[in-house]
PDB file of C-alpha atoms in Angstrom:
ATOM      1  CA  MET A 240       2.290  22.978  32.118  1.00 68.00           C
ATOM      2  CA  THR A 241      -0.913  21.522  30.736  1.00 84.00           C
ATOM      3  CA  THR A 242      -4.137  21.014  32.623  1.00 88.00           C
ATOM      4  CA  ILE A 243      -6.770  18.684  31.169  1.00 92.00           C
ATOM      5  CA  VAL A 244     -10.128  17.666  32.623  1.00 94.00           C
ATOM      6  CA  VAL A 245     -13.044  15.357  31.865  1.00 95.00           C
ATOM      7  CA  ALA A 246     -16.419  15.472  33.609  1.00 94.00           C
ATOM      8  CA  ARG A 247     -19.642  13.516  33.108  1.00 91.00           C
ATOM      9  CA  LYS A 248     -23.136  14.260  34.342  1.00 90.00           C
ATOM     10  CA  GLY A 249     -25.960  12.057  33.190  1.00 87.00           C
ATOM     11  CA  GLY A 250     -25.394  11.303  29.523  1.00 83.00           C
ATOM     12  CA  THR A 251     -23.219  14.342  28.849  1.00 88.00           C
ATOM     13  CA  VAL A 252     -19.421  14.443  28.927  1.00 89.00           C
ATOM     14  CA  ALA A 253     -17.238  17.554  28.794  1.00 90.00           C
ATOM     15  CA  VAL A 254     -13.537  17.489  27.932  1.00 93.00           C
ATOM     16  CA  GLY A 255     -11.343  20.548  28.412  1.00 88.00           C
ATOM     17  CA  GLY A 256      -7.791  21.752  28.501  1.00 86.00           C
ATOM     18  CA  ASP A 257      -5.913  24.972  28.929  1.00 80.00           C
ATOM     19  CA  SER A 258      -4.851  26.754  25.752  1.00 76.00           C
ATOM     20  CA  LEU A 259      -1.228  27.675  26.505  1.00 73.00           C
ATOM     21  CA  THR A 260       1.604  25.839  24.742  1.00 72.00           C
ATOM     22  CA  THR A 261       5.150  26.056  26.053  1.00 74.00           C
ATOM     23  CA  PHE A 262       8.377  24.701  24.647  1.00 73.00           C
ATOM     24  CA  GLY A 263      11.598  25.682  26.355  1.00 74.00           C
ATOM     25  CA  ASP A 264      11.344  29.327  27.371  1.00 79.00           C
ATOM     26  CA  THR A 265       8.722  30.053  24.698  1.00 75.00           C
ATOM     27  CA  ARG A 266       5.079  30.552  25.629  1.00 71.00           C
ATOM     28  CA  LEU A 267       2.620  30.346  22.754  1.00 65.00           C
ATOM     29  CA  ALA A 268      -0.834  31.719  23.567  1.00 72.00           C
ATOM     30  CA  SER A 269      -3.917  30.328  21.824  1.00 70.00           C
ATOM     31  CA  HIS A 270      -4.547  33.458  19.775  1.00 68.00           C
ATOM     32  CA  HIS A 271      -1.224  32.866  17.982  1.00 68.00           C
ATOM     33  CA  LYS A 272      -2.038  29.269  16.958  1.00 65.00           C
ATOM     34  CA  ARG A 273      -4.343  27.874  14.303  1.00 66.00           C
ATOM     35  CA  VAL A 274      -4.590  24.437  15.898  1.00 66.00           C
ATOM     36  CA  HIS A 275      -5.516  24.125  19.549  1.00 64.00           C
ATOM     37  CA  ASP A 276      -3.654  20.915  20.074  1.00 73.00           C
ATOM     38  CA  LYS A 277      -4.426  19.242  23.372  1.00 85.00           C
ATOM     39  CA  ILE A 278      -7.633  17.362  22.545  1.00 90.00           C
ATOM     40  CA  LEU A 279      -7.753  14.801  19.742  1.00 91.00           C
ATOM     41  CA  ARG A 280     -10.958  13.241  18.427  1.00 92.00           C
ATOM     42  CA  LEU A 281     -11.128   9.721  16.971  1.00 91.00           C
ATOM     43  CA  GLY A 282     -14.706   8.806  16.135  1.00 91.00           C
ATOM     44  CA  ASP A 283     -16.700   8.948  19.365  1.00 92.00           C
ATOM     45  CA  THR A 284     -13.554   9.094  21.519  1.00 94.00           C
ATOM     46  CA  TRP A 285     -11.939  12.280  22.816  1.00 94.00           C
ATOM     47  CA  ILE A 286      -8.300  12.079  23.952  1.00 95.00           C
ATOM     48  CA  ALA A 287      -6.889  14.990  25.967  1.00 94.00           C
ATOM     49  CA  LEU A 288      -3.086  14.993  26.125  1.00 93.00           C
ATOM     50  CA  CYS A 289      -0.606  16.577  28.486  1.00 89.00           C
ATOM     51  CA  GLY A 290       3.154  16.493  28.444  1.00 81.00           C
ATOM     52  CA  SER A 291       5.325  17.431  25.497  1.00 81.00           C
ATOM     53  CA  SER A 292       3.876  19.836  22.939  1.00 77.00           C
ATOM     54  CA  ALA A 293       4.896  17.220  20.323  1.00 83.00           C
ATOM     55  CA  HIS A 294       2.372  14.661  21.637  1.00 87.00           C
ATOM     56  CA  TYR A 295      -0.595  15.960  19.651  1.00 85.00           C
ATOM     57  CA  VAL A 296       1.009  15.873  16.204  1.00 88.00           C
ATOM     58  CA  VAL A 297       2.686  12.553  16.970  1.00 91.00           C
ATOM     59  CA  MET A 298      -0.548  10.944  18.201  1.00 91.00           C
ATOM     60  CA  GLU A 299      -2.519  12.497  15.337  1.00 90.00           C
ATOM     61  CA  ASN A 300      -0.171  10.751  12.892  1.00 89.00           C
ATOM     62  CA  VAL A 301       0.610   7.498  14.733  1.00 89.00           C
ATOM     63  CA  LEU A 302      -2.829   6.526  16.086  1.00 88.00           C
ATOM     64  CA  PRO A 303      -4.373   5.986  12.624  1.00 83.00           C
ATOM     65  CA  LYS A 304      -1.504   3.559  11.877  1.00 80.00           C
ATOM     66  CA  ALA A 305      -2.224   1.474  14.982  1.00 82.00           C
ATOM     67  CA  GLU A 306      -3.629  -1.916  13.970  1.00 82.00           C
ATOM     68  CA  HIS A 307      -5.498  -2.323  17.234  1.00 85.00           C
ATOM     69  CA  ARG A 308      -7.478   0.618  18.601  1.00 93.00           C
ATOM     70  CA  ASP A 309      -9.986  -0.207  21.288  1.00 96.00           C
ATOM     71  CA  PHE A 310     -11.158   2.559  23.611  1.00 96.00           C
ATOM     72  CA  SER A 311     -14.220   0.664  24.881  1.00 96.00           C
ATOM     73  CA  SER A 312     -12.773  -0.627  28.168  1.00 97.00           C
ATOM     74  CA  ARG A 313      -9.830  -0.375  30.550  1.00 97.00           C
ATOM     75  CA  ALA A 314      -8.332  -3.561  29.082  1.00 97.00           C
ATOM     76  CA  GLY A 315      -8.858  -2.367  25.509  1.00 97.00           C
ATOM     77  CA  ILE A 316      -7.181   0.979  26.222  1.00 97.00           C
ATOM     78  CA  TYR A 317      -4.245  -0.759  27.901  1.00 97.00           C
ATOM     79  CA  GLU A 318      -3.764  -3.001  24.857  1.00 96.00           C
ATOM     80  CA  THR A 319      -4.080  -0.017  22.508  1.00 95.00           C
ATOM     81  CA  PHE A 320      -1.381   1.930  24.374  1.00 95.00           C
ATOM     82  CA  ARG A 321       0.816  -1.161  24.749  1.00 94.00           C
ATOM     83  CA  ARG A 322       0.858  -1.609  20.970  1.00 93.00           C
ATOM     84  CA  LEU A 323       1.092   2.127  20.405  1.00 93.00           C
ATOM     85  CA  HIS A 324       4.283   2.229  22.487  1.00 93.00           C
ATOM     86  CA  THR A 325       6.167   0.276  19.786  1.00 92.00           C
ATOM     87  CA  LEU A 326       4.870   2.613  17.077  1.00 91.00           C
ATOM     88  CA  LEU A 327       5.946   5.628  19.130  1.00 93.00           C
ATOM     89  CA  LYS A 328       9.459   4.192  19.440  1.00 93.00           C
ATOM     90  CA  ASP A 329       9.791   2.996  15.843  1.00 92.00           C
ATOM     91  CA  HIS A 330       8.074   5.815  13.940  1.00 88.00           C
ATOM     92  CA  ALA A 331       8.257   8.866  16.205  1.00 90.00           C
ATOM     93  CA  PHE A 332      11.604   8.123  17.926  1.00 93.00           C
ATOM     94  CA  LEU A 333      10.146   8.216  21.444  1.00 90.00           C
ATOM     95  CA  ASN A 334      12.731   8.564  24.210  1.00 90.00           C
ATOM     96  CA  THR A 335      11.486   5.977  26.716  1.00 91.00           C
ATOM     97  CA  LYS A 336      13.886   6.877  29.551  1.00 88.00           C
ATOM     98  CA  GLU A 337      12.676   8.805  32.572  1.00 86.00           C
ATOM     99  CA  ASP A 338      14.575   7.558  35.649  1.00 87.00           C
ATOM    100  CA  ASP A 339      17.193   4.828  36.149  1.00 85.00           C
ATOM    101  CA  GLY A 340      14.939   2.881  38.522  1.00 87.00           C
ATOM    102  CA  ASP A 341      11.890   2.804  36.248  1.00 89.00           C
ATOM    103  CA  PRO A 342      10.138  -0.573  36.210  1.00 92.00           C
ATOM    104  CA  TYR A 343       9.058  -0.201  32.550  1.00 92.00           C
ATOM    105  CA  GLU A 344       9.842   1.903  29.506  1.00 92.00           C
ATOM    106  CA  SER A 345       7.874   5.138  29.617  1.00 93.00           C
ATOM    107  CA  SER A 346       5.550   6.293  26.862  1.00 92.00           C
ATOM    108  CA  GLN A 347       6.001   9.842  28.248  1.00 92.00           C
ATOM    109  CA  ILE A 348       2.258  10.499  27.831  1.00 92.00           C
ATOM    110  CA  THR A 349      -0.503  11.393  30.236  1.00 94.00           C
ATOM    111  CA  ALA A 350      -3.950  11.311  28.640  1.00 95.00           C
ATOM    112  CA  LEU A 351      -7.582  11.478  29.624  1.00 97.00           C
ATOM    113  CA  ILE A 352     -10.006   9.601  27.405  1.00 96.00           C
ATOM    114  CA  ALA A 353     -13.768  10.120  27.230  1.00 96.00           C
ATOM    115  CA  ASN A 354     -16.297   8.219  25.139  1.00 94.00           C
ATOM    116  CA  PRO A 355     -19.667   6.487  25.590  1.00 92.00           C
ATOM    117  CA  SER A 356     -18.005   3.655  27.539  1.00 93.00           C
ATOM    118  CA  GLY A 357     -16.541   5.928  30.226  1.00 94.00           C
ATOM    119  CA  ILE A 358     -13.778   8.210  31.444  1.00 96.00           C
ATOM    120  CA  TYR A 359     -10.237   6.850  31.565  1.00 97.00           C
ATOM    121  CA  GLY A 360      -6.803   8.109  32.542  1.00 97.00           C
ATOM    122  CA  VAL A 361      -3.654   6.745  30.893  1.00 97.00           C
ATOM    123  CA  TYR A 362      -0.242   7.393  32.407  1.00 95.00           C
ATOM    124  CA  SER A 363       3.359   6.995  31.235  1.00 93.00           C
ATOM    125  CA  TYR A 364       3.795   3.287  32.042  1.00 94.00           C
ATOM    126  CA  ARG A 365       0.496   2.506  30.308  1.00 94.00           C
ATOM    127  CA  GLU A 366      -1.413   2.395  33.567  1.00 96.00           C
ATOM    128  CA  VAL A 367      -5.121   2.804  32.854  1.00 98.00           C
ATOM    129  CA  PHE A 368      -7.644   3.963  35.428  1.00 97.00           C
ATOM    130  CA  GLU A 369     -11.403   4.266  34.989  1.00 97.00           C
ATOM    131  CA  PHE A 370     -13.235   7.152  36.644  1.00 96.00           C
ATOM    132  CA  ASP A 371     -16.884   7.514  37.506  1.00 92.00           C
ATOM    133  CA  ARG A 372     -17.716  11.225  37.186  1.00 93.00           C
ATOM    134  CA  PHE A 373     -14.616  13.348  36.627  1.00 94.00           C
ATOM    135  CA  TRP A 374     -10.835  13.503  36.599  1.00 94.00           C
ATOM    136  CA  ALA A 375      -8.115  16.017  35.855  1.00 94.00           C
ATOM    137  CA  ALA A 376      -4.417  15.763  35.104  1.00 93.00           C
ATOM    138  CA  GLY A 377      -1.532  18.094  34.520  1.00 85.00           C
TER     139      GLY A 377
END
């Protein structure tokens, strides 16, 4: 299980995540990996991911292909992830099914985003929340 956190004090923001990767019964400690793959940087935006260990490599490859990337506001992030959802399905073969009663297709991603405009949390149905000082997920 992943734990990610973002905290802001004054003009400084810190983004962190645990270093353990698991897939099935396998546990992969950080000292066995070259890439510590839970926090992705795009310009002045840091995106911390939790969920499947595949998320990092998928997002690293799909996000640059997204025509619309706006991390400057809650609305911009929603629109970015809404459009990204189609790319995830078409290019990365995302399985959008979680439960039978789901109101929307799931993107299967939980992410925390930090940049000069704020701290945001994005959840599987593309819900976007803005936080004042800190937030954690996982």
